[in-house]
Amino acid sequence: MSEEKPILEEAGAETPLIEIKNLRKVYQVPGGEVVALDGIDLSINRGQIYGIIGMSGAGKSTLIRCLNRLDTPTDGQILIDGQNILTMNNKQLMAMRRKVSMIFQSFNLLMQKTVARNVRYPLEIAGVPKAKANERVKELLKLVELEGKADAYPIQLSGGQRQRVAIARALASDPEVLLCDEATSALDPMTTQSILALLQDINKRLGITVVLITHEMAVIRQICSRVAILDGGRIAEEGTVDDVFVHTRSAAGKRLFGILPSEEEDAVSDVPALRIVFEGGKEGMPIIAGLVKNCGVDVNILSADIKPINGQPYGQMIIESPDDPDVRIQVVRYLTDQGLTVKEVRQG
Amino acid sequence: MNWSHVFWQVPYKVCMDGWNGLGNFLYKTVFGFVFERSWKILWPALGETIYMTVLSTLLSYIIGIALGVLLVVTRKGGIKPMPKFNMALGTVINFLRSIPFIILLVMLLNVTLAVTGRMTGTMTISFPLTISAFPYVARMVEGSLMEVDGGVIEAAKAMGSTTWQIIWKVLLPEATPSLINGFSICMTTILGYTTMASVAAGGGLGATAVTYGLSYRQYDIMYAASIMLVVLVQVITVAGTSLSRKKDHRIR
């Protein structure tokens, strides 16, 4: 497992910036009610990139929208910097929303305004003098690498560029928190990478706490330090990304990741086979070559599903089991000596 | 000048006298026509029509935009939901909209007298015209504002905008192209209403067409007035569409 500390941990010193206590959200629908959030408890530290992942309908969108009160929770508490945002009056709410910015899946830019005017909008509504605001807009566009596009209209930009404008706009009010509501879900993989890199950069350079929701585990794996798995309006699992990905305990997590098959639903094979489980720390180790060399067997790989998490391999490989019981024992011993978990695969 | 002659005289002249004859005919027709008596009737009528239309459109837009914004802002799921108020307002607007202008004109005679001091005349007719048009305008504005992407409004909310800021800086600017289109549609509708102003001696092209066509059987004036109305509607529509397109930055 990675020994790297989450970003800014030294500076933020583990103080929770956002605390969610027993949050409930119930929607009234004709003929009953829908429980979107069912008692959420979370605490998000300053300077973290916190990921919330779940299937559609798990309540993740509702949860993130409660954090700036776009949705009003039915019950519970949300403390941001120690202040309960659910008891705020209108004026306090406006001030809070300038400290808690948000970006969206569909970017939500003002289509009739130029890029510069879009980024200037938060400054305009806060009453920042024009000259000062324009200066800040220039800085922000430079930060998101869109200096040349100041006078373009959003329609002339690509999806990734639009999201960059949205990010610049979200940063204009000097926020402490950036909420990302499926911010990369409408983008292609390459663009997603660049937006994630930008978010990470913002987190590192400006020390802004990032809370993002997504249904893509790749996003979480790439930039988050902590993750919560949401399922049916409850937190199924919460912890550091390394921990949650490797030791996935909840059914929801297993469904989402599919990294390691759970014990009860063991892999099935037509021929006698062995399952080798990689749990990190075997980086660059030539297991198969070693097997061939040390045990003198021809290794037939039936399937392999190994993914790097923080540079460590995680996953499993299924190889055909040698017919000779002595050789089999030798193979298992060799692999176990290498620190790998080996199991016989159930025959289907 | 009899307009019906123009239609068959053109091919006739071309056949009989060749192109020179046509030029001569058109020269006489056009220049002779401008100084003819009929134009002394039509020019002032055109002025009255434009006056009534523009004044009523502007007045009904002042009321209509405010109401349209109120309808959108207070609707369920709007920026400031007030469902009961919204329903009451919607009902009143629908009620006013459903009264035909010609009936409203008569119903309002006394009110018009009280407000403008007169019952008839071009300026006076603008009052019932405005009353009749503003509910229509309100619904038109509502439609335009409803087209604004809800996500953009949400983003504005998330940035800490007040309701006023959302209305002024997001809702209205984002809906501008659609509002311009709606404006030209409302203007042509009000232009149509002005023809009914003849009932209250409002004057204008419509009244001229009805009076001369129906009472004096001077069909040339009726046709001329109608053609002018058609041209006016075309000008308003084309101007509205092109301005709307020019202002729309969603077009690359």
XYZ file of C-alpha atoms in Angstrom:
600
model
C 0.000 0.000 0.000
C 1.133 3.505 -0.734
C 3.077 5.258 1.965
C 2.422 8.677 0.451
C 0.454 10.976 2.676
C -2.629 12.638 1.244
C -1.877 16.029 -0.209
C -1.567 18.934 2.219
C -2.062 16.716 5.191
C 0.748 18.502 7.042
C -0.751 21.920 6.426
C -4.393 21.059 7.043
C -3.464 18.938 10.049
C -6.475 16.631 9.806
C -9.075 19.206 10.678
C -12.480 18.427 9.258
C -13.668 21.212 6.970
C -16.968 19.606 6.133
C -18.868 17.514 8.642
C -22.053 15.773 7.678
C -24.101 14.353 10.511
C -27.032 11.998 10.084
C -28.121 13.664 6.874
C -31.495 12.630 5.516
C -33.291 13.726 2.396
C -36.778 12.541 1.640
C -38.574 13.503 -1.550
C -42.339 13.678 -1.502
C -43.704 12.001 -4.576
C -47.311 11.239 -5.507
C -48.379 8.262 -3.441
C -45.525 8.179 -0.976
C -41.987 9.271 -0.448
C -38.532 8.447 -1.772
C -35.632 8.341 0.654
C -32.662 9.703 -1.295
C -30.300 10.004 1.648
C -30.747 7.809 4.655
C -28.538 8.964 7.501
C -25.220 10.019 6.001
C -22.256 10.633 8.321
C -19.102 11.928 6.697
C -16.238 14.183 7.539
C -14.033 15.706 4.887
C -10.700 17.159 5.851
C -9.200 20.402 4.664
C -7.072 20.016 1.554
C -8.371 16.586 0.626
C -9.665 15.413 -2.697
C -12.647 13.454 -1.498
C -14.464 11.139 -3.869
C -18.006 9.918 -3.529
C -18.840 7.051 -5.841
C -22.036 5.161 -6.446
C -24.347 3.792 -9.065
C -27.007 6.069 -10.511
C -29.773 6.560 -8.026
C -27.471 5.948 -5.066
C -28.062 9.522 -3.883
C -24.636 10.958 -4.645
C -25.992 13.863 -6.655
C -28.443 14.735 -3.898
C -25.648 14.542 -1.353
C -23.329 16.947 -3.154
C -26.212 19.318 -3.866
C -26.996 19.413 -0.168
C -23.463 20.652 0.516
C -24.262 24.050 -0.957
C -27.962 23.779 -0.253
C -29.112 23.560 -3.850
C -31.166 20.802 -2.248
C -32.485 21.269 1.248
C -32.012 18.199 3.442
C -34.967 16.898 5.395
C -32.975 16.216 8.542
C -29.458 16.250 9.916
C -26.559 18.675 10.041
C -23.913 19.928 7.643
C -21.074 21.889 9.215
C -18.709 23.729 6.934
C -15.843 25.322 8.812
C -17.845 24.755 11.979
C -20.931 26.582 10.763
C -24.205 24.771 10.291
C -25.255 25.667 6.776
C -28.766 24.381 7.269
C -29.682 27.101 9.744
C -28.222 29.926 7.664
C -30.395 32.806 6.552
C -30.416 33.983 2.953
C -27.545 36.412 3.337
C -25.291 33.902 5.078
C -26.241 31.347 2.447
C -25.079 33.650 -0.375
C -21.778 34.223 1.449
C -21.362 30.483 2.044
C -21.985 29.700 -1.619
C -19.143 32.013 -2.601
C -16.843 29.894 -0.417
C -18.210 26.607 -1.711
C -18.015 26.617 -5.514
C -19.411 24.024 -7.830
C -18.798 22.667 -11.319
C -21.242 20.526 -13.255
C -21.446 17.694 -15.730
C -23.037 19.940 -18.355
C -20.733 22.894 -17.567
C -23.686 25.312 -17.253
C -21.958 28.306 -18.785
C -23.786 31.462 -19.798
C -24.120 30.804 -23.519
C -24.749 34.434 -24.462
C -21.648 35.738 -22.685
C -18.010 35.518 -23.631
C -15.558 33.333 -21.725
C -14.214 36.389 -19.893
C -17.718 37.543 -18.904
C -18.527 34.050 -17.672
C -15.482 34.018 -15.418
C -16.236 37.563 -14.288
C -19.798 36.721 -13.288
C -19.053 35.705 -9.668
C -16.993 38.871 -9.260
C -19.771 41.011 -10.730
C -22.378 39.669 -8.343
C -19.986 40.161 -5.430
C -19.549 43.807 -6.447
C -15.825 43.664 -7.222
C -14.701 46.821 -9.123
C -14.471 46.239 -12.869
C -10.741 46.883 -13.299
C -9.868 44.567 -10.449
C -12.278 41.946 -11.696
C -10.783 42.023 -15.207
C -7.335 41.589 -13.722
C -8.518 38.543 -11.789
C -10.227 37.095 -14.859
C -6.917 37.243 -16.714
C -5.162 35.392 -13.887
C -7.837 32.732 -13.780
C -7.842 32.165 -17.528
C -4.092 31.785 -17.357
C -4.476 29.214 -14.588
C -6.764 27.097 -16.749
C -4.657 27.746 -19.863
C -7.324 29.566 -21.837
C -5.759 33.050 -22.124
C -6.390 33.179 -25.859
C -10.088 32.378 -25.541
C -11.196 35.354 -23.435
C -13.435 36.793 -26.149
C -14.754 33.499 -27.493
C -18.279 32.330 -26.782
C -18.824 28.945 -25.097
C -20.298 27.444 -28.275
C -16.917 27.879 -29.959
C -15.162 25.769 -27.316
C -14.749 22.025 -26.930
C -16.187 20.196 -23.941
C -12.873 20.174 -22.100
C -12.354 23.877 -22.706
C -15.867 24.603 -21.467
C -15.181 22.707 -18.272
C -11.980 24.732 -17.859
C -13.996 27.926 -18.144
C -16.392 26.542 -15.547
C -13.460 25.765 -13.267
C -12.027 29.276 -13.709
C -15.455 30.691 -12.922
C -15.770 28.503 -9.835
C -12.380 29.709 -8.614
C -13.149 33.395 -9.136
C -14.679 33.845 -5.700
C -11.621 32.361 -3.939
C -13.483 29.330 -2.643
C -12.335 26.946 0.076
C -14.239 24.028 -1.360
C -14.831 22.953 -4.946
C -17.755 20.603 -5.491
C -17.587 18.583 -8.704
C -20.903 17.125 -9.792
C -19.921 14.432 -12.323
C -17.540 17.015 -13.779
C -15.834 14.634 -16.186
C -18.725 12.344 -17.080
C -19.513 14.199 -20.314
C -15.889 14.218 -21.486
C -13.812 11.748 -23.466
C -11.034 9.839 -21.640
C -8.207 12.128 -22.821
C -10.036 15.293 -21.813
C -11.033 13.688 -18.540
C -7.340 13.154 -17.809
C -6.493 16.804 -18.401
C -9.408 18.061 -16.298
C -8.459 15.707 -13.458
C -4.870 16.908 -13.680
C -6.119 20.477 -13.461
C -8.245 19.670 -10.404
C -5.271 18.043 -8.756
C -3.127 21.040 -9.577
C -5.698 23.402 -8.085
C -5.890 21.262 -4.974
C -2.123 21.287 -4.555
C -1.384 24.880 -5.498
C -4.346 26.688 -4.015
C -5.086 24.265 -1.192
C -8.733 24.033 -2.181
C -10.630 21.059 -0.797
C -12.211 19.131 -3.650
C -15.320 16.997 -3.221
C -16.230 15.071 -6.322
C -18.936 12.625 -7.155
C -18.628 10.189 -9.996
C -19.639 6.763 -11.154
C -16.242 6.095 -12.697
C -13.782 4.364 -10.430
C -10.906 5.514 -12.655
C -11.561 9.093 -11.563
C -11.450 8.175 -7.886
C -8.332 6.071 -8.334
C -6.513 8.804 -10.164
C -6.872 11.822 -7.922
C -8.781 11.092 -4.722
C -7.183 10.546 -1.345
C -10.333 9.324 0.345
C -13.477 7.765 -0.982
C -16.975 6.972 0.201
C -19.157 4.429 -1.541
C -22.775 5.399 -1.573
C -25.476 2.804 -1.990
C -29.189 3.270 -1.568
C -28.757 6.552 0.263
C -26.310 5.130 2.804
C -22.550 5.075 3.064
C -21.621 1.482 2.271
C -17.923 2.019 2.842
C -15.522 4.837 3.571
C -11.773 5.168 3.857
C -8.551 5.930 2.033
C -8.666 5.053 -1.647
C -5.938 2.407 -1.279
C -7.799 0.754 1.539
C -11.254 0.801 0.024
C -10.093 -0.446 -3.358
C -8.082 -3.337 -2.041
C -10.118 -4.434 0.923
C -13.523 -3.789 -0.507
C -15.944 -5.124 2.051
C -19.317 -3.865 0.912
C -21.382 -5.547 -1.771
C -21.861 -2.165 -3.421
C -18.121 -1.619 -3.595
C -17.526 -5.022 -5.093
C -20.198 -4.410 -7.679
C -18.656 -1.055 -8.553
C -15.027 -2.051 -8.763
C -14.963 -5.678 -9.755
C -11.253 -5.618 -8.925
C -11.213 -8.694 -6.744
C -13.954 -11.245 -6.990
C -15.475 -11.781 -3.587
C -14.886 -15.072 -1.747
C -18.399 -16.340 -2.203
C -18.484 -15.806 -5.941
C -15.199 -17.492 -6.761
C -14.046 -17.736 -10.330
C -15.101 -20.856 -12.178
C -13.056 -22.732 -14.751
C -13.554 -25.719 -17.030
C -10.144 -27.209 -16.265
C -8.305 -27.507 -12.935
C -6.889 -24.063 -12.335
C -5.145 -21.890 -9.767
C -6.057 -18.352 -8.844
C -3.190 -16.019 -8.000
C -4.199 -12.858 -6.179
C -2.023 -9.744 -6.454
C -2.460 -7.346 -3.569
C 0.205 -4.783 -4.383
C 3.875 -4.833 -3.549
C 4.842 -7.321 -6.259
C 5.723 -4.658 -8.709
C 7.977 -5.696 -11.557
C 8.361 -9.208 -10.181
C 8.550 -11.741 -13.038
C 6.243 -14.302 -11.445
C 5.551 -16.326 -14.560
C 9.193 -16.452 -15.648
C 10.109 -17.504 -12.128
C 7.495 -20.220 -12.225
C 8.819 -21.608 -15.487
C 12.391 -21.463 -14.301
C 11.940 -22.816 -10.777
C 9.255 -25.432 -11.261
C 9.890 -26.370 -14.855
C 6.245 -26.145 -15.864
C 4.623 -24.617 -18.917
C 2.304 -21.958 -17.606
C -0.987 -21.560 -19.412
C -2.719 -18.303 -18.457
C -6.491 -18.680 -18.606
C -7.368 -15.147 -17.614
C -5.785 -12.116 -16.011
C -7.266 -8.941 -14.644
C -4.617 -6.807 -13.017
C -4.833 -3.063 -12.536
C -2.251 -0.717 -11.132
C -3.402 1.262 -8.100
C -0.871 3.886 -7.079
C 1.677 1.947 -9.096
C 1.022 -1.351 -7.320
C -0.584 -4.272 -9.101
C -3.946 -5.400 -7.820
C -6.082 -8.089 -9.278
C -5.957 -11.745 -10.119
C -4.611 -14.185 -12.644
C -5.948 -17.664 -13.312
C -3.522 -20.235 -14.651
C -4.097 -23.820 -15.653
C -3.228 -26.163 -12.836
C -0.501 -28.762 -13.608
C -1.867 -32.314 -13.848
C 0.883 -33.807 -11.699
C -0.061 -33.276 -8.012
C 3.639 -32.986 -7.010
C 4.262 -30.222 -9.535
C 1.085 -28.517 -8.397
C 2.249 -28.476 -4.813
C 5.591 -27.140 -5.974
C 3.944 -24.338 -7.934
C 1.701 -23.356 -5.017
C 4.668 -23.362 -2.649
C 6.727 -21.205 -5.001
C 3.965 -18.617 -5.397
C 3.190 -18.571 -1.673
C 6.880 -17.993 -0.996
C 6.665 -14.941 -3.230
C 3.986 -13.583 -0.895
C 1.078 -14.189 -3.227
C -2.237 -15.770 -2.323
C -2.975 -18.896 -4.317
C -6.224 -20.802 -4.364
C -7.648 -23.710 -6.285
C -10.406 -22.650 -8.593
C -13.754 -24.363 -8.385
C -14.441 -26.515 -11.420
C -17.528 -25.438 -13.367
C -55.894 54.227 -59.967
C -57.406 50.811 -60.028
C -55.025 48.180 -58.740
C -56.751 45.352 -60.537
C -55.777 46.992 -63.840
C -52.105 46.809 -62.940
C -52.138 43.028 -62.946
C -53.432 42.534 -66.433
C -51.969 45.736 -67.881
C -48.388 44.649 -67.285
C -48.429 41.609 -69.603
C -50.688 43.504 -72.031
C -48.253 46.427 -72.312
C -45.313 44.099 -72.722
C -47.060 42.321 -75.592
C -48.326 45.445 -77.342
C -45.578 48.003 -76.873
C -42.486 46.035 -75.963
C -40.227 46.954 -73.010
C -40.222 50.678 -73.766
C -43.961 50.708 -73.461
C -43.702 48.904 -70.121
C -41.185 51.457 -68.846
C -43.482 54.260 -69.867
C -46.427 52.562 -68.172
C -44.522 51.938 -64.928
C -43.171 55.510 -64.942
C -46.648 56.915 -65.215
C -48.090 54.498 -62.701
C -45.469 54.899 -59.994
C -44.985 58.652 -60.167
C -48.538 59.394 -60.964
C -49.606 57.197 -58.088
C -47.468 58.829 -55.416
C -49.091 62.182 -55.940
C -52.521 60.781 -56.363
C -55.326 61.498 -53.937
C -55.253 57.956 -52.583
C -51.859 58.452 -51.044
C -53.115 61.411 -49.085
C -55.295 58.879 -47.332
C -52.775 56.054 -47.098
C -49.673 57.840 -45.791
C -51.336 59.239 -42.633
C -53.022 55.877 -42.114
C -49.653 54.132 -42.247
C -48.322 56.639 -39.704
C -51.260 56.001 -37.382
C -50.824 52.253 -37.649
C -47.129 52.419 -36.810
C -47.841 54.803 -33.945
C -50.549 52.610 -32.407
C -48.582 49.433 -32.898
C -45.297 50.674 -31.480
C -46.876 52.485 -28.518
C -49.089 49.529 -27.569
C -46.284 47.024 -28.026
C -43.922 48.997 -25.814
C -46.543 49.566 -23.121
C -47.641 45.931 -23.122
C -43.995 44.833 -22.940
C -43.370 46.961 -19.867
C -46.185 45.116 -18.099
C -45.701 41.812 -19.913
C -41.996 41.359 -19.145
C -42.602 42.003 -15.462
C -45.455 39.501 -15.368
C -43.594 36.970 -17.499
C -40.643 37.108 -15.126
C -43.004 36.752 -12.157
C -44.644 33.731 -13.763
C -41.297 32.008 -14.291
C -39.728 32.957 -10.965
C -42.698 31.973 -8.806
C -43.604 28.739 -10.550
C -43.100 25.413 -8.844
C -39.405 24.614 -9.107
C -38.637 28.237 -10.034
C -36.088 30.533 -8.440
C -38.540 31.640 -5.735
C -41.471 29.243 -5.782
C -44.809 30.731 -4.716
C -47.272 28.220 -6.174
C -50.473 29.893 -4.935
C -49.501 33.333 -6.211
C -48.372 31.781 -9.472
C -51.678 30.037 -9.942
C -53.680 33.188 -9.190
C -51.580 35.219 -11.626
C -51.832 32.556 -14.306
C -55.604 32.435 -13.945
C -55.978 36.207 -14.255
C -53.727 36.260 -17.322
C -55.610 33.430 -18.976
C -58.895 35.169 -18.230
C -57.740 38.418 -19.821
C -56.250 36.590 -22.763
C -59.461 34.791 -23.538
C -61.516 37.963 -24.070
C -61.475 38.871 -27.773
C -60.055 42.325 -28.389
C -63.173 43.672 -30.056
C -65.240 42.808 -26.976
C -62.620 44.101 -24.568
C -62.594 47.360 -26.494
C -66.293 47.858 -25.839
C -66.078 46.613 -22.241
C -63.314 49.067 -21.518
C -64.918 52.145 -23.089
C -65.631 53.785 -19.751
C -62.265 52.869 -18.301
C -60.580 54.219 -21.423
C -62.506 57.448 -20.979
C -61.405 57.691 -17.363
C -57.743 56.973 -18.166
C -57.218 58.946 -21.370
C -60.039 61.465 -21.166
C -61.373 60.375 -24.564
C -63.194 57.398 -25.965
C -61.875 57.465 -29.510
C -58.751 58.376 -31.427
C -55.407 56.872 -32.262
C -53.708 57.576 -28.953
C -56.714 56.533 -26.909
C -57.028 53.197 -28.682
C -53.576 52.280 -27.440
C -55.006 51.825 -23.951
C -57.393 48.923 -24.718
C -54.777 47.595 -27.145
C -52.234 47.446 -24.320
C -54.731 45.870 -21.913
C -55.567 43.246 -24.485
C -51.973 42.545 -25.491
C -50.088 42.416 -22.182
C -51.416 38.997 -21.071
C -50.371 37.638 -24.450
C -46.960 39.280 -24.053
C -46.648 37.872 -20.527
C -47.167 34.320 -21.821
C -44.772 34.971 -24.677
C -42.066 36.226 -22.294
C -42.751 33.290 -19.989
C -42.176 30.920 -22.900
C -38.891 32.590 -23.797
C -37.615 32.535 -20.224
C -38.598 28.904 -19.786
C -36.215 28.057 -22.624
C -33.239 29.126 -20.493
C -31.329 26.037 -19.412
C -32.162 25.189 -15.808
C -28.554 24.172 -15.227
C -27.303 27.692 -15.886
C -29.740 29.096 -13.341
C -28.627 26.442 -10.897
C -24.997 27.402 -11.480
C -25.859 31.053 -10.860
C -27.571 30.020 -7.622
C -24.563 27.944 -6.601
C -22.346 30.999 -7.115
C -24.348 32.909 -4.520
C -26.517 35.065 -6.803
C -29.539 36.826 -5.386
C -32.885 36.385 -7.108
C -32.551 39.809 -8.727
C -29.088 39.031 -10.005
C -30.347 35.801 -11.539
C -33.197 37.658 -13.270
C -31.073 40.540 -14.575
C -27.790 38.836 -15.286
C -28.830 35.323 -16.252
C -32.501 34.862 -17.098
C -33.086 37.910 -19.307
C -29.689 38.017 -21.095
C -29.746 34.287 -21.801
C -33.276 34.544 -23.212
C -32.542 37.652 -25.333
C -32.669 36.041 -28.799
C -35.934 34.317 -27.997
C -37.332 37.515 -26.413
C -36.536 39.466 -29.601
C -38.327 36.855 -31.682
C -41.296 36.983 -29.326
C -41.279 40.770 -29.543
C -41.667 40.737 -33.309
C -44.414 38.126 -33.103
C -46.294 40.198 -30.521
C -45.832 43.302 -32.618
C -47.398 41.694 -35.676
C -50.264 40.409 -33.540
C -50.849 43.886 -32.141
C -50.661 45.218 -35.680
C -53.522 42.881 -36.479
C -55.460 44.167 -33.460
C -55.093 47.752 -34.685
C -57.308 46.971 -37.663
C -60.138 46.504 -35.209
C -59.445 49.970 -33.885
C -61.640 51.306 -36.683
C -64.572 50.445 -34.446
C -63.461 53.111 -31.999
C -62.328 55.455 -34.770
C -58.721 54.608 -34.104
C -57.715 55.172 -37.691
C -54.787 53.434 -39.283
C -54.415 51.213 -42.331
C -56.915 48.650 -41.141
C -59.599 51.232 -40.551
C -58.836 52.783 -43.947
C -59.109 49.435 -45.696
C -62.422 48.642 -43.990
C -63.894 52.102 -44.490
C -62.929 52.527 -48.133
C -63.412 48.935 -49.129
C -66.710 48.361 -47.367
C -68.394 51.765 -47.385
C -67.064 53.513 -50.493
C -66.283 50.433 -52.559
C -62.903 51.932 -53.438
C -61.174 48.607 -53.695
C -57.877 50.053 -54.867
C -57.406 51.782 -51.523
C -58.422 48.622 -49.706
C -55.873 46.606 -51.652
C -53.180 49.216 -51.237
C -53.781 49.375 -47.473
C -53.691 45.590 -47.243
C -50.452 45.389 -49.224
C -48.912 47.967 -46.912
C -49.977 45.862 -43.930
C -48.425 42.794 -45.510
C -45.178 44.659 -46.147
C -45.208 45.983 -42.572
C -45.635 42.465 -41.139
C -42.821 41.209 -43.373
C -40.501 44.005 -42.276
C -41.205 43.413 -38.581
C -40.783 39.641 -38.893
C -37.598 39.774 -40.956
C -36.087 42.442 -38.712
C -37.012 40.406 -35.614
C -35.578 37.179 -36.975
C -32.326 38.694 -38.199
C -31.758 40.694 -34.996
C -32.506 37.571 -32.959
C -29.967 35.590 -34.955
C -27.407 38.336 -34.696
C -27.787 38.470 -30.911
C -27.691 34.713 -30.492
C -24.182 33.621 -29.577
C -25.185 29.987 -29.513
C -24.798 30.087 -33.288
C -21.167 29.569 -34.243
